[in-house]
Amino acid sequence: MRGRQLGRLGLLSLAAAVSACAAASPTPPSPAAPAPPASPPAAPARSPAAALAADHRHRADQLEHAGDLRRALDEWKIALTIDPGDAVARARRKALEGQIEETVATRVRQGREALARGAHLEARRHFLAVLAADPTNRPAFEALRSEVKEVRFVLHTVRRGETLAGLAERYYGDRSRGEVIGETNQLAPNARLTAGAVVKIPEIPGVPFAAPELRPPPAVVETPEANPLLAEAREALERGDFAVALADVELVLGSSPQSVEGLDLKKAILYGLGKAQFEQRNYGESYQTLTQLARLAPGYQDAPVLLRQARDRLVQQYYNQGLRLYREEKLEEAIAAWRVALELDPNHVNVRRNLEQAERVLRGLQQRRRATPPAQPK
């Protein structure tokens, strides 16, 4: 009984100190909050590591549900780094690794089959999907670099009433080829074409144009850039598909690490991704992305300001999380949250003060528990 009273006094003294620190915080909790009850909760509390890993587990679930398997796997790995004893996370990571391996094998096979048919656009799509799931996959990288041929395009100005199937009938003599035109122009299979719009009609290897007069003179044939992946990466960036844009530009830099265009494009992609994540209040992801950009280009546009803001918001999140956990009498979890905040911002005075006082009280409580003999059964 005496040990519990001493522990209670220790927690109350820290509560006063935490409330005083919180008053100086930009988003302070109410210092007049009533003291938490001394009785233990009915359900066992999560460990500090499990509490910190919860956000990454939730994000992994969301990414996996959205089909972004590579980023989902990264989140499971982070969760396991924080809480290595999480058996559920370990099982989910193993299952996801198997799913990615199966997806990669299937896509590589489909890409090879497309190459055998001469369907280079389809092959490119499969191999790019492989690299999105496994950026280090050498078979897909080598196939894109040396086996997938560049495809020339004919520009066609849409007239009123024209459809993808109609264009395929006109150029290829096969209405089913409309899907190829749709994929080339990133259109839905049954998309309605707008009169006056310009679409690309790809030259399909082994499939001649239906009529010779449809093939324009060389002067009006559009030849892609020296590396078509750069064009695809720019298009993906413009539509906000940052994952595809990064996969494309990393492929370019893998074969040409000093490519000025590739490096400039990667900076723009990282900046756009980091800014979008910040606006979505995903401060942890934004901080990681902008940190990567800072290593590549320290003064890129206003990225340093965004990086500092993302860090400050992330520190504040962990700081407030520590306050909440302390009020719930989860002292060890509060200490874990404040340690993360202090690692991000070593000069945060309130975090350091709360952390040091919480650690002193925790040591005192542990010493009292060890000094108090266990109750003898009657």
Coordinates of N, CA and C in Angstrom, one line a residue, residues 90-314:
R90 N 5.1 -9.6 -38.7 CA 6.0 -10.5 -39.3 C 5.3 -11.5 -40.3
A91 N 4.2 -12.0 -39.9 CA 3.4 -12.8 -40.9 C 2.9 -12.1 -42.1
R92 N 2.4 -10.8 -41.8 CA 1.9 -10.0 -43.0 C 3.1 -9.7 -43.9
R93 N 4.3 -9.4 -43.4 CA 5.4 -9.0 -44.2 C 5.8 -10.2 -45.1
K94 N 5.8 -11.4 -44.5 CA 6.2 -12.6 -45.2 C 5.1 -12.9 -46.3
A95 N 3.9 -12.8 -46.0 CA 2.8 -13.0 -47.0 C 2.9 -12.0 -48.1
L96 N 3.2 -10.7 -47.8 CA 3.3 -9.7 -48.8 C 4.5 -9.9 -49.7
E97 N 5.6 -10.4 -49.1 CA 6.8 -10.7 -49.9 C 6.5 -11.8 -50.9
G98 N 5.8 -12.8 -50.5 CA 5.4 -13.9 -51.4 C 4.5 -13.4 -52.5
Q99 N 3.5 -12.5 -52.2 CA 2.6 -11.9 -53.2 C 3.4 -11.1 -54.2
I100 N 4.3 -10.3 -53.7 CA 5.1 -9.5 -54.7 C 6.0 -10.4 -55.6
E101 N 6.6 -11.4 -55.0 CA 7.4 -12.4 -55.8 C 6.5 -13.0 -56.9
E102 N 5.3 -13.4 -56.5 CA 4.4 -14.1 -57.5 C 4.0 -13.1 -58.6
T103 N 3.7 -11.8 -58.2 CA 3.3 -10.8 -59.1 C 4.4 -10.5 -60.1
V104 N 5.6 -10.4 -59.6 CA 6.8 -10.1 -60.4 C 7.0 -11.2 -61.4
A105 N 6.9 -12.5 -61.0 CA 7.1 -13.6 -61.9 C 6.1 -13.6 -63.0
T106 N 4.8 -13.4 -62.6 CA 3.8 -13.4 -63.6 C 4.0 -12.3 -64.6
R107 N 4.3 -11.1 -64.1 CA 4.5 -9.9 -65.1 C 5.7 -10.1 -66.0
V108 N 6.8 -10.7 -65.5 CA 7.9 -11.0 -66.3 C 7.6 -12.0 -67.4
R109 N 6.8 -13.0 -67.0 CA 6.4 -14.0 -68.0 C 5.5 -13.3 -69.1
Q110 N 4.5 -12.5 -68.6 CA 3.6 -11.8 -69.6 C 4.4 -10.9 -70.5
G111 N 5.5 -10.2 -69.9 CA 6.3 -9.3 -70.8 C 7.0 -10.1 -71.8
R112 N 7.6 -11.3 -71.4 CA 8.3 -12.1 -72.4 C 7.3 -12.6 -73.5
E113 N 6.1 -13.0 -73.1 CA 5.2 -13.5 -74.1 C 4.8 -12.3 -75.1
A114 N 4.6 -11.1 -74.5 CA 4.3 -10.0 -75.4 C 5.5 -9.7 -76.4
L115 N 6.7 -9.8 -75.9 CA 7.8 -9.6 -76.8 C 7.8 -10.6 -77.9
A116 N 7.5 -11.9 -77.6 CA 7.5 -12.9 -78.6 C 6.4 -12.7 -79.6
R117 N 5.3 -12.0 -79.3 CA 4.3 -11.6 -80.2 C 4.6 -10.3 -81.0
G118 N 5.7 -9.6 -80.5 CA 6.0 -8.4 -81.1 C 5.2 -7.2 -80.6
A119 N 4.5 -7.4 -79.4 CA 3.7 -6.4 -78.8 C 4.5 -5.6 -77.8
H120 N 5.3 -4.7 -78.3 CA 6.3 -4.0 -77.5 C 5.7 -3.0 -76.5
L121 N 4.5 -2.4 -76.9 CA 3.9 -1.5 -75.9 C 3.4 -2.3 -74.7
E122 N 2.8 -3.5 -75.0 CA 2.3 -4.3 -73.9 C 3.5 -4.8 -73.0
A123 N 4.6 -5.2 -73.7 CA 5.7 -5.7 -73.0 C 6.3 -4.6 -72.1
R124 N 6.3 -3.4 -72.6 CA 6.8 -2.3 -71.8 C 5.9 -2.1 -70.5
R125 N 4.6 -2.2 -70.7 CA 3.7 -2.0 -69.5 C 4.0 -3.1 -68.5
H126 N 4.2 -4.3 -68.9 CA 4.4 -5.4 -67.9 C 5.8 -5.2 -67.2
F127 N 6.8 -4.8 -67.9 CA 8.1 -4.7 -67.3 C 8.2 -3.5 -66.4
L128 N 7.4 -2.4 -66.7 CA 7.4 -1.3 -65.8 C 6.6 -1.6 -64.5
A129 N 5.6 -2.5 -64.7 CA 4.9 -3.0 -63.5 C 5.8 -3.8 -62.6
V130 N 6.7 -4.6 -63.2 CA 7.7 -5.3 -62.4 C 8.6 -4.4 -61.6
L131 N 9.1 -3.3 -62.3 CA 10.0 -2.4 -61.6 C 9.3 -1.6 -60.5
A132 N 8.0 -1.4 -60.7 CA 7.2 -0.7 -59.6 C 7.1 -1.5 -58.4
A133 N 7.0 -2.9 -58.6 CA 7.0 -3.8 -57.4 C 8.3 -4.1 -56.9
D134 N 9.3 -4.2 -57.8 CA 10.7 -4.6 -57.4 C 11.7 -3.8 -58.2
P135 N 12.0 -2.6 -57.7 CA 12.9 -1.7 -58.5 C 14.3 -2.3 -58.8
T136 N 14.7 -3.3 -58.2 CA 16.0 -3.9 -58.4 C 16.0 -5.1 -59.4
N137 N 14.8 -5.4 -60.0 CA 14.7 -6.6 -60.8 C 15.5 -6.4 -62.1
R138 N 16.5 -7.1 -62.2 CA 17.4 -7.0 -63.4 C 16.8 -7.5 -64.7
P139 N 16.1 -8.7 -64.7 CA 15.5 -9.1 -66.0 C 14.6 -8.1 -66.6
A140 N 13.7 -7.4 -65.8 CA 12.9 -6.4 -66.4 C 13.7 -5.2 -66.8
F141 N 14.7 -4.8 -66.1 CA 15.5 -3.6 -66.4 C 16.2 -3.9 -67.7
E142 N 16.8 -5.1 -67.9 CA 17.6 -5.4 -69.1 C 16.7 -5.5 -70.3
A143 N 15.5 -6.1 -70.1 CA 14.5 -6.2 -71.2 C 14.1 -4.8 -71.7
L144 N 13.8 -3.9 -70.8 CA 13.4 -2.5 -71.2 C 14.6 -1.8 -71.9
R145 N 15.8 -2.1 -71.5 CA 16.9 -1.4 -72.0 C 17.3 -1.9 -73.4
S146 N 17.2 -3.2 -73.6 CA 17.9 -3.8 -74.8 C 16.9 -4.6 -75.7
E147 N 15.7 -4.9 -75.2 CA 14.8 -5.8 -76.0 C 13.6 -5.0 -76.5
V148 N 13.0 -4.2 -75.6 CA 11.8 -3.5 -76.0 C 12.1 -2.4 -77.0
K149 N 11.6 -2.4 -78.2 CA 11.9 -1.5 -79.2 C 11.2 -0.2 -79.0
E150 N 11.8 0.9 -79.4 CA 11.1 2.2 -79.4 C 10.0 2.2 -80.5
V151 N 8.9 2.8 -80.1 CA 7.7 2.8 -81.0 C 7.5 4.2 -81.5
R152 N 7.3 4.3 -82.9 CA 6.9 5.5 -83.5 C 5.4 5.7 -83.4
F153 N 5.0 7.0 -83.5 CA 3.6 7.3 -83.4 C 3.2 8.2 -84.6
V154 N 2.0 8.0 -85.0 CA 1.3 8.9 -86.0 C 0.3 9.7 -85.3
L155 N 0.4 11.0 -85.5 CA -0.5 12.0 -84.8 C -1.8 12.0 -85.6
H156 N -2.9 11.9 -84.9 CA -4.3 12.0 -85.6 C -5.1 13.0 -84.8
T157 N -5.7 13.9 -85.6 CA -6.6 14.9 -85.0 C -8.0 14.3 -85.0
V158 N -8.7 14.2 -83.9 CA -10.0 13.5 -83.8 C -11.1 14.4 -84.5
R159 N -11.9 13.7 -85.2 CA -13.1 14.4 -85.8 C -14.3 14.0 -85.1
R160 N -15.4 14.7 -85.2 CA -16.6 14.5 -84.4 C -17.1 13.1 -84.8
G161 N -17.5 12.4 -83.7 CA -18.1 11.0 -83.9 C -17.1 9.9 -83.9
E162 N -15.8 10.2 -84.0 CA -14.8 9.1 -84.0 C -14.6 8.4 -82.7
T163 N -14.3 7.1 -82.7 CA -14.1 6.3 -81.5 C -12.8 5.6 -81.6
L164 N -12.4 5.0 -80.5 CA -11.1 4.3 -80.5 C -11.2 3.1 -81.4
A165 N -12.3 2.4 -81.4 CA -12.5 1.2 -82.3 C -12.5 1.7 -83.7
G166 N -13.1 2.8 -84.0 CA -13.1 3.3 -85.4 C -11.8 3.7 -85.9
L167 N -10.9 4.3 -85.0 CA -9.6 4.6 -85.4 C -8.8 3.4 -85.6
A168 N -9.0 2.3 -84.8 CA -8.3 1.1 -85.0 C -8.7 0.4 -86.3
E169 N -9.9 0.5 -86.6 CA -10.4 0.0 -87.9 C -9.7 0.7 -89.1
R170 N -9.6 2.0 -88.9 CA -9.1 2.8 -90.0 C -7.6 2.6 -90.2
Y171 N -6.8 2.5 -89.1 CA -5.4 2.4 -89.2 C -4.9 1.0 -89.3
Y172 N -5.5 0.1 -88.6 CA -5.0 -1.3 -88.5 C -5.9 -2.3 -89.2
G173 N -7.2 -1.9 -89.6 CA -8.1 -2.8 -90.1 C -8.6 -3.8 -89.1
D174 N -8.6 -3.4 -87.8 CA -9.0 -4.3 -86.8 C -9.5 -3.5 -85.6
R175 N -10.8 -3.6 -85.4 CA -11.4 -2.7 -84.4 C -10.9 -3.1 -82.9
S176 N -10.5 -4.3 -82.7 CA -10.1 -4.7 -81.4 C -8.8 -4.0 -81.0
R177 N -8.1 -3.4 -82.0 CA -6.8 -2.8 -81.6 C -7.1 -1.4 -81.0
G178 N -8.3 -1.0 -80.8 CA -8.6 0.3 -80.1 C -8.1 0.3 -78.7
E179 N -7.9 -0.8 -78.1 CA -7.4 -0.9 -76.7 C -5.9 -0.4 -76.7
V180 N -5.2 -0.7 -77.8 CA -3.8 -0.3 -77.9 C -3.7 1.2 -78.0
I181 N -4.6 1.8 -78.8 CA -4.6 3.3 -78.9 C -5.0 3.9 -77.6
G182 N -6.0 3.3 -76.9 CA -6.4 3.8 -75.6 C -5.3 3.8 -74.6
E183 N -4.5 2.7 -74.5 CA -3.4 2.5 -73.6 C -2.3 3.5 -73.9
T184 N -2.0 3.7 -75.2 CA -1.0 4.6 -75.6 C -1.3 6.0 -75.1
N185 N -2.6 6.4 -75.2 CA -3.0 7.8 -74.8 C -3.6 7.8 -73.4
Q186 N -3.4 6.7 -72.6 CA -3.9 6.7 -71.3 C -5.4 7.0 -71.2
L187 N -6.2 6.3 -72.0 CA -7.6 6.5 -72.0 C -8.3 5.3 -71.6
A188 N -9.5 5.4 -71.0 CA -10.3 4.2 -70.7 C -10.7 3.5 -72.0
P189 N -11.0 2.2 -71.9 CA -11.4 1.4 -73.1 C -12.5 2.0 -73.9
N190 N -13.5 2.5 -73.2 CA -14.7 3.1 -73.9 C -14.7 4.6 -73.8
A191 N -13.6 5.2 -73.7 CA -13.5 6.7 -73.5 C -14.1 7.4 -74.8
R192 N -14.8 8.5 -74.5 CA -15.4 9.3 -75.6 C -14.3 10.3 -76.1
L193 N -14.0 10.3 -77.3 CA -13.0 11.2 -77.9 C -13.6 12.6 -78.1
T194 N -12.8 13.6 -77.9 CA -13.2 15.0 -78.1 C -12.7 15.5 -79.4
A195 N -13.6 16.0 -80.2 CA -13.3 16.6 -81.5 C -12.2 17.6 -81.4
G196 N -11.2 17.5 -82.2 CA -10.1 18.5 -82.2 C -8.9 18.0 -81.3
A197 N -9.1 17.0 -80.5 CA -8.0 16.5 -79.7 C -7.0 15.7 -80.6
V198 N -5.8 15.7 -80.2 CA -4.7 15.0 -81.0 C -4.4 13.7 -80.2
V199 N -4.5 12.6 -80.8 CA -4.1 11.3 -80.2 C -3.0 10.7 -81.0
K200 N -2.2 9.8 -80.3 CA -1.1 9.1 -80.9 C -1.6 7.7 -81.4
I201 N -1.3 7.4 -82.6 CA -1.6 6.1 -83.2 C -0.3 5.3 -83.2
P202 N 0.0 4.4 -82.4 CA 1.3 3.7 -82.4 C 1.5 2.8 -83.5
E203 N 2.7 2.7 -84.0 CA 3.1 1.7 -85.0 C 3.3 0.4 -84.3
I204 N 2.5 -0.6 -84.6 CA 2.6 -1.9 -83.9 C 3.5 -2.8 -84.8
P205 N 4.6 -3.2 -84.2 CA 5.5 -4.1 -85.0 C 4.8 -5.3 -85.5
G206 N 4.9 -5.6 -86.8 CA 4.3 -6.7 -87.4 C 2.9 -6.5 -87.9
V207 N 2.3 -5.3 -87.6 CA 0.9 -5.0 -88.0 C 1.0 -3.8 -88.9
P208 N 1.0 -4.0 -90.2 CA 1.1 -2.8 -91.1 C -0.2 -2.0 -91.0
F209 N 0.0 -0.7 -91.4 CA -1.2 0.2 -91.5 C -2.1 -0.4 -92.6
A210 N -3.4 -0.2 -92.4 CA -4.4 -0.7 -93.3 C -4.3 -0.2 -94.7
A211 N -3.9 1.1 -94.8 CA -3.7 1.7 -96.2 C -2.4 2.5 -96.2
P212 N -1.7 2.3 -97.3 CA -0.4 3.1 -97.3 C -0.5 4.6 -97.2
E213 N -1.6 5.1 -97.7 CA -1.8 6.6 -97.7 C -2.0 7.1 -96.2
L214 N -2.3 6.2 -95.3 CA -2.5 6.6 -93.9 C -1.1 6.9 -93.2
R215 N -0.1 6.3 -93.8 CA 1.2 6.5 -93.2 C 1.7 7.9 -93.7
P216 N 2.0 8.9 -92.8 CA 2.4 10.2 -93.2 C 3.8 10.2 -93.6
P217 N 4.2 11.3 -94.3 CA 5.6 11.4 -94.7 C 6.5 11.5 -93.5
P218 N 7.8 11.1 -93.6 CA 8.7 11.1 -92.4 C 8.7 12.4 -91.6
A219 N 8.4 13.5 -92.3 CA 8.5 14.8 -91.6 C 7.5 15.0 -90.5
V220 N 6.3 14.3 -90.6 CA 5.3 14.4 -89.6 C 5.1 13.2 -88.7
V221 N 6.1 12.3 -88.8 CA 6.1 11.2 -87.9 C 6.7 11.6 -86.6
E222 N 6.1 11.4 -85.5 CA 6.6 11.8 -84.2 C 7.5 10.7 -83.7
T223 N 8.8 11.1 -83.5 CA 9.8 10.1 -82.9 C 9.9 10.5 -81.4
P224 N 9.8 9.5 -80.6 CA 10.0 9.8 -79.1 C 11.4 10.4 -78.8
E225 N 11.5 10.9 -77.6 CA 12.8 11.4 -77.2 C 13.8 10.2 -77.1
A226 N 15.1 10.6 -77.0 CA 16.1 9.6 -77.0 C 15.8 8.5 -76.0
N227 N 15.2 8.9 -74.8 CA 14.8 7.9 -73.9 C 13.3 8.1 -73.6
P228 N 12.5 7.2 -74.1 CA 11.0 7.5 -73.9 C 10.6 7.4 -72.5
L229 N 11.4 6.7 -71.6 CA 11.0 6.7 -70.2 C 10.9 8.1 -69.6
L230 N 11.8 9.0 -70.0 CA 11.7 10.3 -69.5 C 10.4 11.0 -69.8
A231 N 9.9 10.8 -71.0 CA 8.6 11.4 -71.4 C 7.5 10.7 -70.6
E232 N 7.5 9.4 -70.4 CA 6.5 8.8 -69.6 C 6.6 9.2 -68.1
A233 N 7.8 9.5 -67.6 CA 7.9 9.9 -66.3 C 7.3 11.3 -66.1
R234 N 7.5 12.2 -67.1 CA 7.0 13.6 -67.1 C 5.5 13.5 -67.1
E235 N 4.9 12.6 -68.0 CA 3.5 12.5 -68.1 C 2.9 12.0 -66.7
A236 N 3.5 11.1 -66.1 CA 3.1 10.6 -64.8 C 3.1 11.6 -63.8
L237 N 4.2 12.5 -63.8 CA 4.3 13.6 -62.8 C 3.2 14.6 -63.0
E238 N 2.9 14.9 -64.3 CA 1.8 15.9 -64.6 C 0.5 15.4 -64.1
R239 N 0.2 14.1 -64.1 CA -1.1 13.6 -63.6 C -1.1 13.2 -62.1
G240 N 0.1 13.5 -61.5 CA 0.2 13.2 -60.0 C 0.4 11.8 -59.7
D241 N 0.8 10.9 -60.6 CA 1.1 9.5 -60.4 C 2.6 9.4 -60.0
F242 N 2.9 9.8 -58.8 CA 4.3 9.9 -58.4 C 5.1 8.5 -58.3
A243 N 4.3 7.5 -58.0 CA 5.0 6.2 -57.9 C 5.5 5.7 -59.3
V244 N 4.7 5.9 -60.3 CA 5.0 5.5 -61.7 C 6.2 6.4 -62.2
A245 N 6.0 7.7 -61.9 CA 7.1 8.7 -62.3 C 8.4 8.3 -61.7
L246 N 8.4 8.0 -60.4 CA 9.7 7.6 -59.8 C 10.3 6.3 -60.3
A247 N 9.4 5.3 -60.6 CA 9.9 4.1 -61.2 C 10.5 4.3 -62.5
D248 N 9.9 5.2 -63.3 CA 10.4 5.4 -64.7 C 11.8 6.2 -64.6
V249 N 11.9 7.2 -63.8 CA 13.1 8.0 -63.7 C 14.2 7.2 -63.0
E250 N 13.9 6.3 -62.1 CA 14.9 5.5 -61.5 C 15.5 4.5 -62.5
L251 N 14.6 4.0 -63.4 CA 15.1 3.2 -64.5 C 16.1 3.9 -65.4
V252 N 15.8 5.2 -65.7 CA 16.7 6.0 -66.6 C 18.0 6.2 -65.9
L253 N 18.0 6.5 -64.6 CA 19.2 6.8 -63.8 C 20.0 5.5 -63.6
G254 N 19.3 4.4 -63.6 CA 20.0 3.1 -63.4 C 21.0 2.8 -64.6
S255 N 20.6 3.2 -65.8 CA 21.4 3.0 -66.9 C 22.3 4.2 -67.2
S256 N 21.8 5.4 -66.8 CA 22.6 6.7 -67.0 C 22.6 7.5 -65.7
P257 N 23.4 7.1 -64.7 CA 23.4 7.8 -63.4 C 23.7 9.3 -63.5
Q258 N 24.4 9.8 -64.5 CA 24.7 11.2 -64.6 C 23.8 12.0 -65.6
S259 N 22.7 11.4 -65.9 CA 21.7 12.0 -66.8 C 21.2 13.3 -66.2
V260 N 21.5 14.4 -66.8 CA 21.0 15.7 -66.2 C 19.5 15.8 -66.3
E261 N 18.9 15.4 -67.4 CA 17.4 15.4 -67.5 C 16.8 14.5 -66.4
G262 N 17.4 13.3 -66.3 CA 16.9 12.4 -65.3 C 17.0 12.9 -63.9
L263 N 18.1 13.5 -63.5 CA 18.3 14.0 -62.2 C 17.3 15.2 -61.9
D264 N 17.2 16.1 -62.9 CA 16.3 17.2 -62.7 C 14.9 16.7 -62.6
L265 N 14.5 15.7 -63.3 CA 13.1 15.2 -63.2 C 12.9 14.5 -61.9
K266 N 13.9 13.8 -61.4 CA 13.7 13.2 -60.1 C 13.5 14.2 -59.0
K267 N 14.3 15.3 -59.1 CA 14.1 16.4 -58.1 C 12.6 16.9 -58.1
A268 N 12.1 17.1 -59.3 CA 10.7 17.6 -59.4 C 9.7 16.6 -58.9
I269 N 10.0 15.3 -59.1 CA 9.0 14.3 -58.7 C 9.0 14.2 -57.1
L270 N 10.2 14.2 -56.5 CA 10.3 14.2 -55.1 C 9.7 15.4 -54.5
Y271 N 9.9 16.5 -55.1 CA 9.3 17.8 -54.5 C 7.8 17.7 -54.6
G272 N 7.2 17.3 -55.8 CA 5.8 17.2 -55.9 C 5.2 16.2 -54.9
L273 N 5.9 15.0 -54.7 CA 5.4 14.0 -53.8 C 5.4 14.5 -52.4
G274 N 6.6 15.1 -52.0 CA 6.7 15.5 -50.6 C 5.7 16.6 -50.3
K275 N 5.4 17.5 -51.3 CA 4.4 18.6 -51.0 C 3.0 18.0 -50.9
A276 N 2.7 17.0 -51.8 CA 1.4 16.4 -51.8 C 1.2 15.7 -50.4
Q277 N 2.2 15.0 -50.0 CA 2.1 14.3 -48.7 C 1.9 15.3 -47.5
F278 N 2.6 16.4 -47.6 CA 2.4 17.4 -46.6 C 1.0 18.0 -46.5
E279 N 0.5 18.3 -47.7 CA -0.9 18.8 -47.8 C -1.9 17.8 -47.3
Q280 N -1.6 16.5 -47.4 CA -2.5 15.4 -47.0 C -2.3 15.1 -45.5
R281 N -1.4 15.9 -44.8 CA -1.0 15.8 -43.4 C -0.3 14.4 -43.1
N282 N 0.3 13.8 -44.1 CA 1.1 12.7 -43.9 C 2.5 13.2 -43.6
Y283 N 2.7 13.7 -42.4 CA 4.0 14.4 -42.2 C 5.2 13.5 -42.1
G284 N 5.0 12.3 -41.6 CA 6.1 11.3 -41.6 C 6.6 11.0 -43.0
E285 N 5.7 10.7 -43.9 CA 6.1 10.4 -45.3 C 6.7 11.6 -46.0
S286 N 6.0 12.8 -45.7 CA 6.6 14.0 -46.3 C 8.0 14.3 -45.8
Y287 N 8.2 14.1 -44.6 CA 9.6 14.3 -44.0 C 10.6 13.4 -44.7
Q288 N 10.2 12.1 -44.9 CA 11.2 11.1 -45.5 C 11.4 11.5 -46.9
T289 N 10.4 11.9 -47.7 CA 10.5 12.2 -49.1 C 11.4 13.5 -49.3
L290 N 11.1 14.5 -48.5 CA 11.8 15.8 -48.6 C 13.3 15.6 -48.1
T291 N 13.5 14.7 -47.2 CA 14.9 14.4 -46.7 C 15.7 13.8 -47.9
Q292 N 15.0 12.9 -48.6 CA 15.7 12.4 -49.8 C 16.0 13.4 -50.8
L293 N 15.1 14.4 -51.0 CA 15.3 15.5 -52.0 C 16.4 16.4 -51.5
A294 N 16.5 16.6 -50.1 CA 17.5 17.4 -49.6 C 18.9 16.8 -49.8
R295 N 19.0 15.5 -49.8 CA 20.3 14.9 -50.1 C 20.7 15.1 -51.6
L296 N 19.7 15.1 -52.4 CA 20.0 15.3 -53.9 C 20.2 16.7 -54.3
A297 N 19.3 17.6 -53.7 CA 19.4 19.1 -54.0 C 19.0 19.9 -52.8
P298 N 19.9 20.2 -51.9 CA 19.6 20.9 -50.7 C 18.8 22.1 -50.8
G299 N 18.9 22.9 -51.8 CA 18.2 24.2 -51.9 C 17.1 24.2 -52.9
Y300 N 16.5 23.1 -53.2 CA 15.5 23.0 -54.3 C 14.3 23.8 -54.0
Q301 N 14.0 24.8 -54.8 CA 12.8 25.7 -54.6 C 12.6 26.0 -53.1
D302 N 11.4 25.7 -52.6 CA 11.1 26.0 -51.1 C 11.1 24.7 -50.3
A303 N 11.8 23.6 -50.9 CA 11.8 22.4 -50.2 C 12.4 22.5 -48.8
P304 N 13.5 23.3 -48.5 CA 14.0 23.4 -47.2 C 12.9 23.9 -46.2
V305 N 12.1 24.8 -46.6 CA 11.0 25.3 -45.7 C 10.0 24.2 -45.5
L306 N 9.6 23.5 -46.5 CA 8.6 22.4 -46.4 C 9.2 21.3 -45.5
L307 N 10.5 21.0 -45.6 CA 11.1 20.0 -44.8 C 11.1 20.4 -43.3
R308 N 11.4 21.6 -43.1 CA 11.4 22.1 -41.7 C 10.0 22.1 -41.1
Q309 N 9.0 22.5 -41.9 CA 7.6 22.4 -41.4 C 7.1 21.0 -41.2
A310 N 7.5 20.1 -42.1 CA 7.1 18.7 -41.9 C 7.7 18.1 -40.6
R311 N 9.0 18.5 -40.4 CA 9.6 18.0 -39.2 C 9.0 18.6 -37.9
D312 N 8.7 19.9 -38.0 CA 8.0 20.5 -36.8 C 6.7 19.9 -36.5
R313 N 5.9 19.6 -37.6 CA 4.6 19.0 -37.4 C 4.7 17.6 -36.8
L314 N 5.7 16.9 -37.3 CA 5.9 15.5 -36.9 C 6.4 15.5 -35.4

